[in-house]
XYZ file of C-alpha atoms in Angstrom:
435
model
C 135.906 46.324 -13.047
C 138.059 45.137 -9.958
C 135.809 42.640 -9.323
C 135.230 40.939 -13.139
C 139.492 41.155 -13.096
C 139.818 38.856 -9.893
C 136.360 36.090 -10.758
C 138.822 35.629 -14.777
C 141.493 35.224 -12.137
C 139.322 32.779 -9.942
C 138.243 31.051 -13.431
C 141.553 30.836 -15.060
C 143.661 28.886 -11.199
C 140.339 26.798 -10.323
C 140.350 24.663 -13.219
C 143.822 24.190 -13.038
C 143.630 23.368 -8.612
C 140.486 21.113 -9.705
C 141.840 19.011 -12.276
C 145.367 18.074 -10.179
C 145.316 14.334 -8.326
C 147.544 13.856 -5.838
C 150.165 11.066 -6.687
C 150.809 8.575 -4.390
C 154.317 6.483 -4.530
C 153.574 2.700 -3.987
C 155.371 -0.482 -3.981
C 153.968 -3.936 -5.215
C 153.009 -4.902 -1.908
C 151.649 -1.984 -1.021
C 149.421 -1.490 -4.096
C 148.238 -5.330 -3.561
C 146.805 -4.054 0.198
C 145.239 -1.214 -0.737
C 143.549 -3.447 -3.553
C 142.295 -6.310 -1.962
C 141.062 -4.047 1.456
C 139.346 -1.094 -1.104
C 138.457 -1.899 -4.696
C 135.475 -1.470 -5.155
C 134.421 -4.273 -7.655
C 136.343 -6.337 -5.002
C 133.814 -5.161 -2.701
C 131.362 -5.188 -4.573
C 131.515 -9.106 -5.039
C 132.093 -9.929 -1.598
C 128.437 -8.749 -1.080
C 127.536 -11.669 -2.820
C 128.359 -14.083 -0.286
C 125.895 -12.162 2.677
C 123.539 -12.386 -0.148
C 123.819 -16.463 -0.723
C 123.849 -16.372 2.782
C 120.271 -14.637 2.914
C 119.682 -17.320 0.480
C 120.375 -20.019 2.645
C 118.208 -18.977 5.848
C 115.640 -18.493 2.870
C 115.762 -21.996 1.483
C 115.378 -23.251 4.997
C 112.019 -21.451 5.686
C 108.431 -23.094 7.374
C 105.458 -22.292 4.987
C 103.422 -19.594 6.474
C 100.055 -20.277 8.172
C 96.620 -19.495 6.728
C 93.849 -18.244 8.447
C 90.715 -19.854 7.804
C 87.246 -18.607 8.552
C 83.659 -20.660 7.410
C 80.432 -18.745 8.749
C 76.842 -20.116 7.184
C 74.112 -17.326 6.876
C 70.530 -17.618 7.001
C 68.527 -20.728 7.387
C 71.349 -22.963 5.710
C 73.312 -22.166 9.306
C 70.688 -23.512 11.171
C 72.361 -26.887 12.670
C 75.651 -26.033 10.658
C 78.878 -24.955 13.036
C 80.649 -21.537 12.107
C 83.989 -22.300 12.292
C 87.556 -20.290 12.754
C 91.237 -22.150 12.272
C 94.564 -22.161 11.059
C 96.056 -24.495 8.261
C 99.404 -24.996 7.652
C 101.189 -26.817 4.780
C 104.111 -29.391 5.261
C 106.578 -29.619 2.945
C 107.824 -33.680 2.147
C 111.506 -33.460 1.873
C 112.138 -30.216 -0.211
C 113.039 -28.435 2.636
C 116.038 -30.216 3.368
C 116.997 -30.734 -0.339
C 116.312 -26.583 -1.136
C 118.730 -25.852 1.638
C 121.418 -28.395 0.415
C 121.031 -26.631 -3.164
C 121.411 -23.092 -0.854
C 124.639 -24.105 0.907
C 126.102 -25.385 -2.340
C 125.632 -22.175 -4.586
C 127.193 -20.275 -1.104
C 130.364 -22.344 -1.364
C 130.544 -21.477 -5.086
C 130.044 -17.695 -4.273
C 133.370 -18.498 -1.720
C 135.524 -19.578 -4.745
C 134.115 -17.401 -6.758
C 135.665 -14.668 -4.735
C 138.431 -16.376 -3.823
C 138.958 -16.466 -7.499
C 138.053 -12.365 -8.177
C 140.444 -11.903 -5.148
C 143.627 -13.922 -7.102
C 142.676 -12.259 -10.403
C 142.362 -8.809 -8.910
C 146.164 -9.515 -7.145
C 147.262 -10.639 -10.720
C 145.786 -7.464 -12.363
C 147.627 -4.830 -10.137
C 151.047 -6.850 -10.664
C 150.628 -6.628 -14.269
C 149.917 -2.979 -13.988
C 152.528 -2.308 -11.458
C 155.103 -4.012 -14.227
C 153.897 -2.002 -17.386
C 154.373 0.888 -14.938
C 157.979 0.335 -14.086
C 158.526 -1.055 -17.828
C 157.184 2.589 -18.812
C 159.513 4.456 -16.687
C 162.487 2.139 -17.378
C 161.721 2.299 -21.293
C 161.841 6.633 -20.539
C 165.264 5.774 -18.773
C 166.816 4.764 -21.668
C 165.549 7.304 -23.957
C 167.090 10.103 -21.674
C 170.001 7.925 -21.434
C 170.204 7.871 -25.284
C 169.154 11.990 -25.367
C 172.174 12.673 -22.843
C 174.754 10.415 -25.408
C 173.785 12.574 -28.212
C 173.971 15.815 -26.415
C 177.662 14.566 -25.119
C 177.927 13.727 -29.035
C 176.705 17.331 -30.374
C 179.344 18.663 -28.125
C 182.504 16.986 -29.257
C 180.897 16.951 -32.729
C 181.278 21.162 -32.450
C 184.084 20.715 -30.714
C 185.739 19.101 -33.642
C 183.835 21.171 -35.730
C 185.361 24.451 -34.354
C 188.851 22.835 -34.932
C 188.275 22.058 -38.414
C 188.762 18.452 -37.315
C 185.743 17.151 -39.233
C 182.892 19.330 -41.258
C 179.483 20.828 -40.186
C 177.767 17.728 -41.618
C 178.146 15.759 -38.222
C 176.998 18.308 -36.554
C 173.541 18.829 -38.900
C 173.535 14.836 -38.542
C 173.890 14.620 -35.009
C 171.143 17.256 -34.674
C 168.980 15.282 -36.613
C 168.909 12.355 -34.925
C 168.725 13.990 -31.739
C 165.346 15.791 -32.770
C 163.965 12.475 -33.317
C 164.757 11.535 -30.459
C 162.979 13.827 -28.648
C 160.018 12.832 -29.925
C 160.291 9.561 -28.420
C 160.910 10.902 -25.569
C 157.556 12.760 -25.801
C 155.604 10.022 -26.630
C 157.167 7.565 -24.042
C 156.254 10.255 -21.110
C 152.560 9.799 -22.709
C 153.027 5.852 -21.989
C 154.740 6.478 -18.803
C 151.002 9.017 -17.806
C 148.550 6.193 -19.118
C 150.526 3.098 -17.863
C 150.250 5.256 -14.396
C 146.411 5.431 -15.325
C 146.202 2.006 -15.916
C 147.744 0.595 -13.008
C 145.431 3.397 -10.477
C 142.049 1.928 -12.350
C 143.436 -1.803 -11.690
C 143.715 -0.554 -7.586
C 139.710 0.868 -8.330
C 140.360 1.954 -5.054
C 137.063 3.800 -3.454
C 138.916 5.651 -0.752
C 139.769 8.653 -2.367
C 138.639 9.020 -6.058
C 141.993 11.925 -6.428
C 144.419 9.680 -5.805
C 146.361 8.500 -8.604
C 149.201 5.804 -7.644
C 152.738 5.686 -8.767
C 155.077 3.103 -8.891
C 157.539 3.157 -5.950
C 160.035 1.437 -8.643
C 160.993 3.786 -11.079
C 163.307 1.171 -13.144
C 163.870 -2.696 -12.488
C 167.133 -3.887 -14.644
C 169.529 -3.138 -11.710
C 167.569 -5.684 -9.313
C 169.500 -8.755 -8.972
C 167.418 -10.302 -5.789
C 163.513 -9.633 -7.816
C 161.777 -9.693 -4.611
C 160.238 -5.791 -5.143
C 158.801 -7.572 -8.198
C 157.662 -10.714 -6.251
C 159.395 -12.624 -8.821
C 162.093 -15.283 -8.579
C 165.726 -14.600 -9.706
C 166.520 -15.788 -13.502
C 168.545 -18.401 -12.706
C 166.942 -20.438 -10.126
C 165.749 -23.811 -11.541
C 162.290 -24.125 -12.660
C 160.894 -27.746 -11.763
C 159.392 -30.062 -14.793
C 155.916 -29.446 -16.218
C 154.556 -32.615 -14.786
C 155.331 -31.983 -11.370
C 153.478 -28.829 -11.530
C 150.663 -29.631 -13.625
C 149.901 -32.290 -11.100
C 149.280 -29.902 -8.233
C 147.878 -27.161 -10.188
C 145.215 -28.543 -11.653
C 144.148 -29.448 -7.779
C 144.514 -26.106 -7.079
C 143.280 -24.079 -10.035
C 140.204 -21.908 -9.039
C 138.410 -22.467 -11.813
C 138.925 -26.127 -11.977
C 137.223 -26.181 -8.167
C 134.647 -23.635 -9.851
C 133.718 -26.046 -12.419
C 133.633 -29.140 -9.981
C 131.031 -26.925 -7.567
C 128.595 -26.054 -10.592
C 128.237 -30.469 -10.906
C 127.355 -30.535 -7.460
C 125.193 -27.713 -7.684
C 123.613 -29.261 -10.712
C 123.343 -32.315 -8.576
C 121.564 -30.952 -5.877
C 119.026 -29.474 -8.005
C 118.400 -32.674 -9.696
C 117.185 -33.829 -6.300
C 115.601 -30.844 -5.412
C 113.444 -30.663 -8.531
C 112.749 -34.105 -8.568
C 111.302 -33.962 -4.764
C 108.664 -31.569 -6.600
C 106.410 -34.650 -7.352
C 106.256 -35.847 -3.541
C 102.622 -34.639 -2.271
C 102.726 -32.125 0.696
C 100.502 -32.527 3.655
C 98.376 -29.726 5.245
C 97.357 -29.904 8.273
C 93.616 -27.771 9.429
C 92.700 -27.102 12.902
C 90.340 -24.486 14.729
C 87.263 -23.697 16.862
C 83.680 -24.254 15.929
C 80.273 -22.835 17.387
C 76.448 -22.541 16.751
C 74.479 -20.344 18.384
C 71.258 -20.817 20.420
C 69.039 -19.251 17.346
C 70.931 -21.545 15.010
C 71.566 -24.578 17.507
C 68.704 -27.152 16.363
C 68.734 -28.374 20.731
C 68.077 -24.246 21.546
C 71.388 -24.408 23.487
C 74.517 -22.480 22.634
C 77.372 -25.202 21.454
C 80.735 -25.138 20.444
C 83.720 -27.309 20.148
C 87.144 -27.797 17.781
C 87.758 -29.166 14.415
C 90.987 -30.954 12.770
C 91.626 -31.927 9.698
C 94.216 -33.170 7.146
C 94.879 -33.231 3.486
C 97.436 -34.350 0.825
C 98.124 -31.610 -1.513
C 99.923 -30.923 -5.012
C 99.440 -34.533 -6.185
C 101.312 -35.018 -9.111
C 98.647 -36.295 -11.314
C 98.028 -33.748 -14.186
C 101.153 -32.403 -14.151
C 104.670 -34.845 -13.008
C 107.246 -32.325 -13.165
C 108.927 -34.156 -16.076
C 109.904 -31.406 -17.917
C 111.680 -29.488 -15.020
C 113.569 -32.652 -14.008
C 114.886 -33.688 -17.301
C 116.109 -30.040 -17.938
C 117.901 -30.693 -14.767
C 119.615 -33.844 -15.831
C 120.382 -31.944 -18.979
C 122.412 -29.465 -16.855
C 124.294 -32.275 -14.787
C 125.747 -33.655 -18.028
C 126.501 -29.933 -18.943
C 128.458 -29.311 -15.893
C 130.355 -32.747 -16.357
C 131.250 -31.633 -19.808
C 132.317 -28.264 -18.472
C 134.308 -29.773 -15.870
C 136.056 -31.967 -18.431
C 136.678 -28.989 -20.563
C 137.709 -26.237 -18.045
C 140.272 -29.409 -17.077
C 141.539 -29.837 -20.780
C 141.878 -26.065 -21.483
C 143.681 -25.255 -18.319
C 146.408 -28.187 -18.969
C 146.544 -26.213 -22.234
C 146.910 -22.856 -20.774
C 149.412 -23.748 -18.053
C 151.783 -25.750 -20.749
C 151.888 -22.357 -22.901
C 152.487 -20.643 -20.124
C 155.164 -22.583 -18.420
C 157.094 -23.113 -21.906
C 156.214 -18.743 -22.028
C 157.878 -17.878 -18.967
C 161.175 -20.697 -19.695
C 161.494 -19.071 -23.069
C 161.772 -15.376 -21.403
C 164.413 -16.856 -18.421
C 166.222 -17.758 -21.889
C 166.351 -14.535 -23.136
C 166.726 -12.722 -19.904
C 170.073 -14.608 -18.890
C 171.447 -14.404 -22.787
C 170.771 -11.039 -22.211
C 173.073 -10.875 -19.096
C 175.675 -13.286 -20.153
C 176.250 -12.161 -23.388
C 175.032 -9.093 -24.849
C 175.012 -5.984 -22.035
C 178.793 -5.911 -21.045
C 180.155 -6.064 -24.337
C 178.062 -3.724 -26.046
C 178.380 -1.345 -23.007
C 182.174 -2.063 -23.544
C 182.169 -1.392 -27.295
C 180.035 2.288 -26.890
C 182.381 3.424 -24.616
C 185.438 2.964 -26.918
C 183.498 3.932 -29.738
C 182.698 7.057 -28.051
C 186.614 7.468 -27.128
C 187.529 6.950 -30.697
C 185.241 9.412 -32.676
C 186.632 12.144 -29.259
C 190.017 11.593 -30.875
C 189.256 11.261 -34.347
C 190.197 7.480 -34.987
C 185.993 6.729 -35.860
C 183.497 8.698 -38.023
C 180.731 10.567 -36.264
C 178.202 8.067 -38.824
C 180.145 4.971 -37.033
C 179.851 6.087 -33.764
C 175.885 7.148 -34.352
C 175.400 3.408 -35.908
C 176.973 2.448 -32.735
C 174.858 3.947 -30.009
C 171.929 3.101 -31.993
C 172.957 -0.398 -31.870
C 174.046 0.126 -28.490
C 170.538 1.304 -27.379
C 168.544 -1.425 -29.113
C 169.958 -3.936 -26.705
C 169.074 -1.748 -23.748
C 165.836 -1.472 -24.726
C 165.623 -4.966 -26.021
C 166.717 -6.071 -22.521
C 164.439 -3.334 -20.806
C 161.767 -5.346 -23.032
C 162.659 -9.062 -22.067
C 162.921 -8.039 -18.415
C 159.484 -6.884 -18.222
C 158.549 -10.073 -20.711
C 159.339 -12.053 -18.155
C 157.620 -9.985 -15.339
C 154.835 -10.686 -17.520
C 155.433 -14.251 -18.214
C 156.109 -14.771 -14.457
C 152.877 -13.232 -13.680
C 151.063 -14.907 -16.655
C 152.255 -18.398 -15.250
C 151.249 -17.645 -11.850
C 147.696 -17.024 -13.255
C 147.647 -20.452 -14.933
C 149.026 -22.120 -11.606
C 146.678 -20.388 -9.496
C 149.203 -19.671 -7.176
C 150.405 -16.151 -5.783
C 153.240 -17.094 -3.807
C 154.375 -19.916 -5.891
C 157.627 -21.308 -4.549
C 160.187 -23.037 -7.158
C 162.366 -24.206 -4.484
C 159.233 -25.702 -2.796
C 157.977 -27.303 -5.644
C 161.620 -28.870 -6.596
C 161.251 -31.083 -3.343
């Protein structure tokens, strides 16, 4: 019996040991390291260059020799050499024009991960920013939870003095068990925005780790460099001067340029398909004094030469116009992927100057006097010169543009990281980019 009591004991704390993940506290820099030096998809596709590598000493290979043996039996090898060699086939300038095609699909595997690198950056700031946006969103909620408790209290207060009736106490209860619900679901967002952010890390290292933002709010930041972000104010230079250099500089842009030349090089590669290759023969010959027509033992070497896959059945014309076909397609990409990213980077740039907009209204206009008007609203209903429904109206209001400013903050996090994506830049400077 002792023993069943402590293995329900063992059963019921093991579960519970088992299922906890240590949380680790980050910041944005931080959780950018840890990506780039252990996620494992990031990993994964830097195997791809060793690989293209491989591909390369491949491309560049000799054809492999063939041995070659020719022995006559019975009277047909009488005055007829048996004979013993190696042949080996040339290739007529594919070699050269494989290995050109090799080297140009491994540079495309080095943007191509240069690219997965930038995006991967982009991912865990994103993440990183819901995260805080989570936490600051839960900030204001408690904030709000706190003003209504401080409410209940001088709403009994008054209540016990017969200032005002039991109504705005039942009232304020009511809106404070709403509230509480909010606050319930918010910690939810707060648990899968933490989820979110530790799958965009993918980190390998240890599978229990789950990361935390070190930032647990972000509207009291006036410098933004936690955030990697530049302060609301500074001066954002004109579209043209930075669609000029981005569009030099966009990854996928260079992508789409490398995929012509690739297409290029297999045009040529292909096409060197109809030259004839040239195998060469060479080896030892003997006869035998039974099969030696002079009755004396004789032997020698042989060389020989011939010209081999003559295109004269079959030209290779099929092969090479599919490969002009795909030259014109990656001209067409090109000229698309350059059309849609002017596209993307103009909605982004006129994105991210609409949410500086907002963000400074925000600041200039609407925080200190709402802040202002709570706090004499709040001193008002105290001595009885407001109604408890006024002063509820009030915070509401009050709370609205907190959140609404917790919300256009991390909008233009978001934007900010959004434009960065369509620039192609991480560290983009503004003051740099103003000279």
């Amino acid at each position: 019996m002792k023993k069943f009591i402590i293995l329900i004991l063992i059963l019921l704390i093991c579960p519970a040991s088992f299922g906890e993940q240590e949380i680790k506290k980050i910041s944005l820099q931080e959780a950018l390291d840890i990506a780039v030096k252990n996620n494992i998809d990031y990993q994964a596709s830097k195997l791809n260059i060793d690989i293209a590598k491989n591909k390369v000493k491949e491309s560049n290979r000799l054809q492999n020799p063939e041995i070659n043996t020719f022995f006559n039996i019975g009277d047909i090898g009488k005055g007829n050499p048996q004979t013993a060699g190696l042949s080996e086939k040339i290739e007529i300038a594919k070699r050269d024009a494989r290995k050109k095609l090799a080297l140009s699909n491994l540079e495309l595997e080095k943007q191509n991960l240069n690219y997965t690198e930038f995006d991967l950056k982009m991912d865990v700031r994103e993440a990183y920013v819901n995260l805080v946006a989570a936490k600051e969103i839960l900030i204001v909620l408690e904030q709000r939870r706190k003003l209504l408790n401080d409410l209940l209290a001088i709403a009994k207060k008054r209540v016990a003095a017969g200032e005002v009736e039991e109504i705005d106490v039942i009232q304020t209860e009511i809106a404070l068990n709403q509230l509480v619900i909010q606050v319930n679901s918010q910690k939810a967002n707060v648990k899968s925005a933490m989820y979110d952010f530790t799958k965009a890390i993918n980190s390998g290292e240890k599978s229990a780790v789950k990361y935390d933002a070190q930032d647990d709010n972000f509207s009291d930041k006036e410098d933004f460099i936690a955030l990697l972000s530049p302060k609301p104010l500074d001066k954002l230079p004109s579209f043209d001067s930075i669609a000029q250099n981005s569009l030099k500089n966009r990854y996928d842009i260079k992508i789409a340029k490398q995929q012509i030349d690739i297409a290029k090089k297999n045009l040529i590669y292909v096409g060197r398909q109809r030259i004839p290759d040239i195998e060469f023969q060479g080896g030892y010959g003997f006869m035998t004094k039974a099969m030696s027509e002079t009755g004396n033992y004789t032997n020698g070497a042989y060389a020989g030469a011939n010209i081999v896959n003559i295109p004269l059945f079959y030209s290779y014309k099929p092969e090479i116009q599919n490969a002009k076909m795909q030259v014109d397609q990656a001209e067409m990409n090109y000229i698309s992927t350059q059309n849609k990213a002017l596209n993307d980077l103009n909605s982004a740039y006129e994105k991210f100057v609409t949410a500086k907009i907002n963000l400074n209204y925000y600041n200039d206009n609407l925080l200190k006097n709402s802040n202002e008007l709570i706090k004499v609203a709040k001193k008002n209903y105290a001595s009885g010169k407001s109604s408890l429904t006024t002063l509820i109206v009030m915070e509401q209001s009050y709370r609205s543009i907190v959140a609404g400013y917790t919300y256009a903050l991390a909008d233009y996090y978001k934007c900010w990281i959004n434009f960065l994506r369509e620039v192609n830049s991480e560290n983009f400077d503004l003051n740099e980019e103003t000279i």
